[in-house]
Coordinates of C-alpha atoms and ligand atoms in Angstrom, one line a residue:
M30 CA 0.0 0.0 0.0
S31 CA 1.3 3.4 -0.9
P32 CA 1.6 5.9 2.0
D33 CA -0.7 8.9 2.2
T34 CA 2.1 11.2 3.5
I35 CA 5.7 11.4 2.4
T36 CA 8.5 13.4 4.0
L37 CA 11.6 14.2 2.0
G38 CA 14.8 15.8 2.8
R39 CA 14.5 19.4 1.5
P40 CA 15.0 19.1 -2.2
D41 CA 16.7 21.0 -5.0
D42 CA 15.8 21.7 -8.6
W43 CA 18.9 21.0 -10.7
H44 CA 17.5 22.7 -13.9
L45 CA 15.2 25.7 -13.8
H46 CA 14.4 28.8 -15.8
L47 CA 13.6 31.8 -13.7
R48 CA 13.7 34.6 -16.4
D49 CA 14.0 38.2 -15.1
G50 CA 12.1 41.3 -14.0
A51 CA 8.4 40.9 -13.5
A52 CA 8.4 37.3 -14.8
L53 CA 11.1 36.4 -12.2
R54 CA 9.0 37.9 -9.4
A55 CA 6.0 36.0 -10.6
V56 CA 7.5 32.5 -10.7
L57 CA 10.2 32.5 -8.0
P58 CA 7.8 32.1 -5.0
H59 CA 6.7 28.7 -6.4
T60 CA 10.2 27.3 -6.5
A61 CA 11.3 28.9 -3.3
E62 CA 8.4 27.3 -1.5
R63 CA 9.5 23.8 -2.6
F64 CA 13.2 23.9 -3.1
A65 CA 16.2 25.0 -1.1
R66 CA 18.3 25.6 -4.2
A67 CA 18.1 25.5 -8.0
I68 CA 20.5 25.5 -10.9
V69 CA 19.4 28.6 -12.8
M70 CA 19.6 28.5 -16.5
P71 CA 21.4 31.3 -18.2
N72 CA 19.3 31.7 -21.4
L73 CA 18.2 35.3 -20.8
K74 CA 18.1 37.8 -23.5
P75 CA 21.0 38.7 -23.7
P76 CA 22.4 35.5 -22.3
V77 CA 24.4 35.2 -19.1
T78 CA 27.8 34.7 -20.7
T79 CA 30.2 36.1 -18.0
T80 CA 30.8 35.8 -14.3
A81 CA 30.0 39.5 -13.9
L82 CA 26.6 39.1 -15.6
A83 CA 25.9 36.0 -13.5
A84 CA 26.7 38.0 -10.3
D85 CA 24.2 40.7 -11.4
Y86 CA 21.5 38.1 -12.2
R87 CA 22.1 36.4 -8.9
R88 CA 21.6 39.6 -7.0
R89 CA 18.3 40.2 -8.9
I90 CA 17.1 36.8 -7.9
L91 CA 18.1 37.2 -4.3
E92 CA 16.2 40.6 -4.3
A93 CA 13.1 38.9 -5.8
R94 CA 12.9 36.2 -3.1
P95 CA 9.7 36.2 -1.0
T96 CA 10.2 37.7 2.5
G97 CA 11.9 35.2 4.8
S98 CA 13.0 32.9 2.0
D99 CA 16.5 31.4 2.2
F100 CA 16.3 30.0 -1.4
E101 CA 19.8 29.9 -2.9
P102 CA 20.2 30.3 -6.7
L103 CA 23.1 28.2 -8.1
M104 CA 24.2 30.2 -11.2
T105 CA 25.4 29.0 -14.6
L106 CA 27.2 30.5 -17.5
Y107 CA 26.0 30.3 -21.1
L108 CA 28.7 29.0 -23.4
T109 CA 29.2 30.7 -26.8
D110 CA 31.8 30.3 -29.5
Q111 CA 33.7 33.2 -27.8
T112 CA 33.8 31.9 -24.2
S113 CA 37.4 31.8 -23.0
P114 CA 39.2 29.5 -20.6
A115 CA 39.9 32.6 -18.5
E116 CA 36.2 33.1 -18.1
I117 CA 35.9 29.5 -16.8
D118 CA 38.6 30.4 -14.2
R119 CA 36.6 33.4 -13.1
A120 CA 33.4 31.3 -12.9
C121 CA 35.2 28.7 -10.8
D122 CA 36.7 31.3 -8.5
S123 CA 33.4 33.0 -8.0
G124 CA 32.1 30.3 -5.7
F125 CA 28.5 30.9 -6.9
I126 CA 28.7 29.5 -10.5
H127 CA 28.1 25.7 -10.5
G128 CA 28.0 24.9 -14.2
C129 CA 28.2 26.0 -17.8
K130 CA 25.4 25.3 -20.2
L131 CA 26.0 24.1 -23.7
Y132 CA 23.2 25.1 -26.0
P133 CA 23.9 23.9 -29.5
A134 CA 23.1 27.1 -31.5
G135 CA 19.5 27.1 -32.6
A136 CA 18.4 24.1 -30.5
T137 CA 15.8 25.8 -28.4
T138 CA 14.5 29.0 -26.7
H139 CA 17.1 31.8 -26.7
S140 CA 19.9 29.5 -28.0
D141 CA 20.8 31.6 -31.0
S142 CA 24.1 32.7 -29.3
G143 CA 24.9 29.1 -28.5
V144 CA 27.8 27.0 -29.7
T145 CA 28.0 26.4 -33.4
D146 CA 30.8 23.7 -33.3
L147 CA 32.2 21.9 -30.3
A148 CA 35.7 22.2 -31.7
R149 CA 35.5 26.0 -31.0
I150 CA 35.1 25.5 -27.3
E151 CA 37.4 22.5 -26.8
P152 CA 40.0 24.6 -24.7
V153 CA 37.0 25.8 -22.6
L154 CA 35.8 22.2 -22.1
A155 CA 39.4 21.1 -21.2
R156 CA 39.6 23.9 -18.6
M157 CA 36.2 22.9 -17.1
A158 CA 37.4 19.3 -16.8
E159 CA 40.6 20.5 -15.1
R160 CA 38.7 22.8 -12.7
G161 CA 35.9 20.3 -12.0
M162 CA 33.2 22.7 -13.4
V163 CA 30.1 20.8 -14.5
L164 CA 29.0 21.0 -18.1
Q165 CA 25.2 21.0 -18.5
V166 CA 24.1 19.9 -22.0
H167 CA 21.0 20.5 -24.0
G168 CA 21.4 17.4 -26.1
E169 CA 19.9 17.8 -29.5
V170 CA 21.4 18.1 -32.9
T171 CA 19.9 21.1 -34.8
R172 CA 20.0 20.1 -38.5
D173 CA 16.7 20.5 -40.3
A174 CA 17.2 17.2 -42.0
V175 CA 17.1 15.3 -38.7
D176 CA 13.6 14.3 -37.5
V177 CA 12.6 16.3 -34.4
F178 CA 12.0 13.1 -32.5
D179 CA 15.4 11.7 -33.3
R180 CA 17.5 14.7 -32.4
E181 CA 18.5 13.6 -28.9
A182 CA 19.5 10.1 -30.0
R183 CA 21.6 11.6 -32.8
F184 CA 23.2 14.1 -30.4
I185 CA 24.4 11.2 -28.3
D186 CA 26.0 9.4 -31.1
E187 CA 27.5 12.3 -33.0
L188 CA 28.5 14.7 -30.2
L189 CA 28.0 13.5 -26.6
A190 CA 29.6 10.1 -26.6
P191 CA 32.7 11.4 -28.5
L192 CA 32.9 14.4 -26.1
A193 CA 32.7 12.2 -23.0
A194 CA 35.6 10.1 -24.4
R195 CA 37.7 13.1 -25.5
Q196 CA 37.4 14.8 -22.1
P197 CA 37.4 11.8 -19.7
R198 CA 37.5 14.0 -16.6
L199 CA 34.7 16.4 -17.6
R200 CA 31.7 16.1 -15.4
I201 CA 28.5 16.3 -17.5
V202 CA 24.8 16.6 -16.8
F203 CA 22.7 15.5 -19.7
E204 CA 19.8 17.8 -19.1
H205 CA 16.1 16.9 -19.4
V206 CA 16.6 13.5 -21.0
T207 CA 13.6 12.4 -23.0
S208 CA 14.4 9.1 -24.6
R209 CA 15.3 5.4 -23.9
A210 CA 18.5 6.0 -25.9
A211 CA 19.5 8.7 -23.4
V212 CA 18.8 6.5 -20.4
E213 CA 20.9 3.7 -21.9
F214 CA 23.7 6.1 -22.7
V215 CA 23.9 7.4 -19.1
R216 CA 23.7 3.9 -17.7
G217 CA 26.5 2.7 -19.9
S218 CA 28.7 5.7 -19.6
R219 CA 31.9 6.4 -17.5
D220 CA 31.8 8.0 -14.1
G221 CA 31.0 11.7 -13.9
I222 CA 27.9 11.6 -16.2
A223 CA 24.4 12.1 -14.9
A224 CA 21.0 13.2 -16.2
T225 CA 18.1 15.3 -15.0
L226 CA 14.5 14.4 -15.6
T227 CA 11.4 16.6 -15.9
P228 CA 8.0 15.9 -14.5
Q229 CA 6.4 16.2 -18.0
H230 CA 8.6 13.6 -19.5
L231 CA 7.9 11.2 -16.7
L232 CA 4.1 11.7 -16.9
H233 CA 3.3 12.3 -20.5
N234 CA 4.1 11.0 -24.0
R235 CA 3.8 12.8 -27.3
N236 CA 0.2 11.9 -27.6
A237 CA -0.4 14.7 -25.1
L238 CA 0.5 17.2 -27.8
F239 CA -2.5 16.2 -29.9
V240 CA -5.4 15.2 -27.7
G241 CA -8.5 16.5 -29.5
G242 CA -6.4 19.2 -31.2
L243 CA -3.1 20.9 -30.9
R244 CA -2.0 21.4 -27.3
P245 CA 0.7 24.2 -27.2
H246 CA 1.1 24.0 -23.4
F247 CA 2.6 20.5 -23.8
Y248 CA 5.2 21.7 -26.2
C249 CA 8.7 21.8 -24.8
L250 CA 12.2 20.9 -26.1
P251 CA 13.3 18.3 -26.3
V252 CA 9.8 17.4 -27.3
L253 CA 7.8 14.6 -25.5
K254 CA 8.6 11.2 -26.9
T255 CA 6.9 7.8 -27.2
E256 CA 5.3 5.8 -24.4
S257 CA 8.3 3.4 -24.6
D258 CA 10.6 6.4 -24.0
R259 CA 8.5 7.6 -21.1
A260 CA 8.5 4.1 -19.5
A261 CA 12.3 4.0 -19.7
L262 CA 12.6 7.5 -18.1
L263 CA 10.3 6.6 -15.3
E264 CA 12.1 3.3 -14.7
A265 CA 15.4 5.2 -14.5
A266 CA 14.1 7.9 -12.2
T267 CA 12.6 5.4 -9.8
S268 CA 15.5 2.9 -9.9
G269 CA 17.5 4.5 -7.1
D270 CA 20.4 5.0 -9.6
P271 CA 22.1 8.2 -8.3
R272 CA 22.9 9.3 -11.9
F273 CA 19.3 10.3 -12.4
F274 CA 18.0 13.2 -10.5
L275 CA 15.4 16.0 -10.4
G276 CA 15.5 18.9 -12.8
T277 CA 12.1 20.4 -13.6
D278 CA 13.1 22.5 -16.7
S279 CA 10.2 24.6 -15.6
A280 CA 10.2 27.2 -18.4
P281 CA 7.5 29.9 -18.2
H282 CA 6.2 31.7 -21.3
A283 CA 3.3 34.1 -21.4
R284 CA 0.1 32.6 -22.6
H285 CA -0.1 34.6 -25.8
L286 CA 3.3 33.4 -26.8
K287 CA 2.4 29.8 -26.2
E288 CA -1.1 30.0 -27.9
H289 CA 0.5 31.4 -31.1
A290 CA 1.0 30.4 -34.7
C291 CA 4.6 29.8 -33.7
G292 CA 4.3 28.9 -30.0
C293 CA 7.3 29.0 -27.7
A294 CA 8.8 25.8 -26.3
G295 CA 8.6 25.3 -22.5
M296 CA 6.2 24.0 -19.9
Y297 CA 5.7 25.6 -16.5
S298 CA 5.7 23.2 -13.6
A299 CA 7.3 25.1 -10.7
H300 CA 3.9 25.7 -9.0
A301 CA 3.5 21.9 -8.4
A302 CA 6.8 20.3 -9.2
L303 CA 7.1 18.0 -6.2
E304 CA 3.5 17.1 -6.3
L305 CA 3.9 16.1 -10.0
Y306 CA 7.0 14.0 -9.3
A307 CA 5.2 12.4 -6.4
E308 CA 2.4 11.4 -8.8
A309 CA 4.9 9.9 -11.2
F310 CA 6.7 7.9 -8.5
D311 CA 3.5 6.8 -6.9
S312 CA 2.2 5.5 -10.3
V313 CA 4.9 2.7 -10.0
G314 CA 4.8 2.3 -6.3
A315 CA 8.2 4.0 -5.8
L316 CA 7.5 6.9 -3.4
D317 CA 10.3 5.5 -1.2
R318 CA 12.7 6.4 -4.0
L319 CA 11.7 10.0 -4.3
D320 CA 14.1 11.2 -1.5
G321 CA 17.2 10.1 -3.4
F322 CA 16.0 11.6 -6.6
A323 CA 14.9 14.9 -5.1
H324 CA 17.2 15.5 -2.2
R325 CA 20.4 13.5 -2.3
F326 CA 21.7 12.5 -5.7
G327 CA 21.9 15.9 -7.3
A328 CA 23.7 17.5 -4.3
D329 CA 26.1 14.6 -4.3
F330 CA 26.9 14.9 -8.0
Y331 CA 27.5 18.6 -7.7
G332 CA 29.7 18.1 -4.6
L333 CA 27.4 20.3 -2.5
P334 CA 26.1 19.5 0.9
R335 CA 22.7 17.9 1.2
N336 CA 20.1 20.3 2.6
A337 CA 19.0 20.2 6.2
G338 CA 15.3 20.2 6.9
T339 CA 12.4 18.4 5.3
V340 CA 9.3 18.9 3.2
T341 CA 6.1 16.9 3.5
L342 CA 3.5 16.0 0.8
H343 CA 0.0 14.7 1.6
R344 CA -2.3 12.7 -0.6
I345 CA -4.8 15.5 -0.5
R346 CA -6.3 16.7 -3.8
Q347 CA -5.5 20.2 -5.0
D348 CA -7.0 22.2 -7.8
V349 CA -4.5 23.9 -10.1
P350 CA -5.5 27.4 -11.1
T351 CA -6.2 28.0 -14.8
S352 CA -3.5 30.7 -14.9
F353 CA -1.1 32.8 -12.8
H354 CA -0.3 36.5 -13.1
F355 CA 2.9 36.8 -15.2
G356 CA 4.1 40.4 -15.4
D357 CA 1.7 42.0 -17.9
G358 CA 0.5 38.6 -19.1
E359 CA -0.8 35.3 -17.9
L360 CA 1.0 32.0 -17.3
V361 CA -0.7 28.7 -17.9
P362 CA 0.8 26.1 -15.6
M363 CA 1.1 22.4 -16.2
R364 CA -2.3 20.7 -15.4
A365 CA -4.1 24.1 -15.5
G366 CA -7.7 23.8 -14.3
E367 CA -7.1 20.1 -13.3
R368 CA -6.8 18.3 -10.0
L369 CA -3.6 16.9 -8.6
A370 CA -3.4 14.0 -6.2
W371 CA -0.7 15.4 -3.9
T372 CA -0.5 18.7 -1.9
L373 CA 2.6 20.2 -0.3
Q374 CA 2.3 20.9 3.4
P375 CA 2.8 24.7 3.8
K376 CA 6.1 25.6 5.6
S377 CA 4.2 27.3 8.4
A378 CA 2.4 24.0 9.1
T379 CA 5.8 22.2 9.1
A380 CA 7.1 24.7 11.7
T381 CA 4.0 24.2 13.8
A382 CA 4.3 20.4 13.7
M383 CA 8.0 20.7 14.7
R384 CA 7.1 22.9 17.7
R385 CA 4.6 20.4 19.0
Ligands
LIG56 O1 11.2 23.8 -23.7 C1 12.2 24.4 -23.4 N1 12.1 25.7 -22.9 N2 13.4 23.8 -23.6 C2 14.5 24.5 -23.4 O2 15.6 24.0 -23.7 C3 14.5 26.0 -23.1 C4 13.2 26.3 -22.4 C5 13.0 27.8 -22.3 O3 13.9 28.5 -21.9 O4 11.9 28.2 -22.5
LIG57 ZN1 15.9 24.2 -19.8

């Protein structure tokens, strides 16, 4: 029998988009309520390409925290063809930058300044390996000729496997893996390679994009894959293998830019991230494995201390709002207008319970 209450060590989100300005202020409370820390993606416009820009962005995030929040943003740099090894040294020395993100140019939202050819950043990758800086990879090839659903698998064969072999000491997180091929790659790879998994790829397959019509709020990149892929991802997430850990890839876009003739890629899940992961783990009777996935494995991979404290989820239904305020616009969250099986115990209730 599955439990009705589950308490986890305070978790972290190892892949998150917080945006900036009013959008940042709109979404940060959802993450800060659930997670102690998050790896913050650098794909702003313009991108966060230097340690100085990351320091400024970090300050804006700290200022946007809800009163009393101790949420800690773990910053990243956006790699371009121009990134220098000296910039990697500055990032390592900063103490607040925990990874550098590889966006193949043109692969996804705000990736146009990304890397056009890995050969151009080989000295940067070598310096990262030397300094122990984590490389976070958006793993898709970008050529038009490659089928959208095959782009992750092709990336593994053409770029990621050779890179892992060329730089044997480079620590790599294969971000938001979406396919059985990616799970098999991580399982078969050398030490120092891990992967994050999103709630949407654990809970949905590509049919979700087409239920009764085109569903733009299920569009993210890499795109949802087949049921066989989803089953492989869920099996990996719930296996207790420490190479697979939580990264929501929560990626907010205003409603009018999602419900558009050329809709943006990205699903927003920060409002209910833990609740959604609990649903996925519960679906295969693996709630006892959620603590490793959400609290321990990511911290261990990044060489950071595990968080003190706990969060508790109850099997109490909650209704998801149809939208949230998002600056001047609206944000449609994952499962908008639907009911979730799990509810997070508010922090104040945790404090009360601890005082008793
Ligand atoms: O769906 C996505 N949205 N995938 C990404 O890689 C980027 C993200 C975003 O920033 O909106
Ligand atoms: Zn992302």
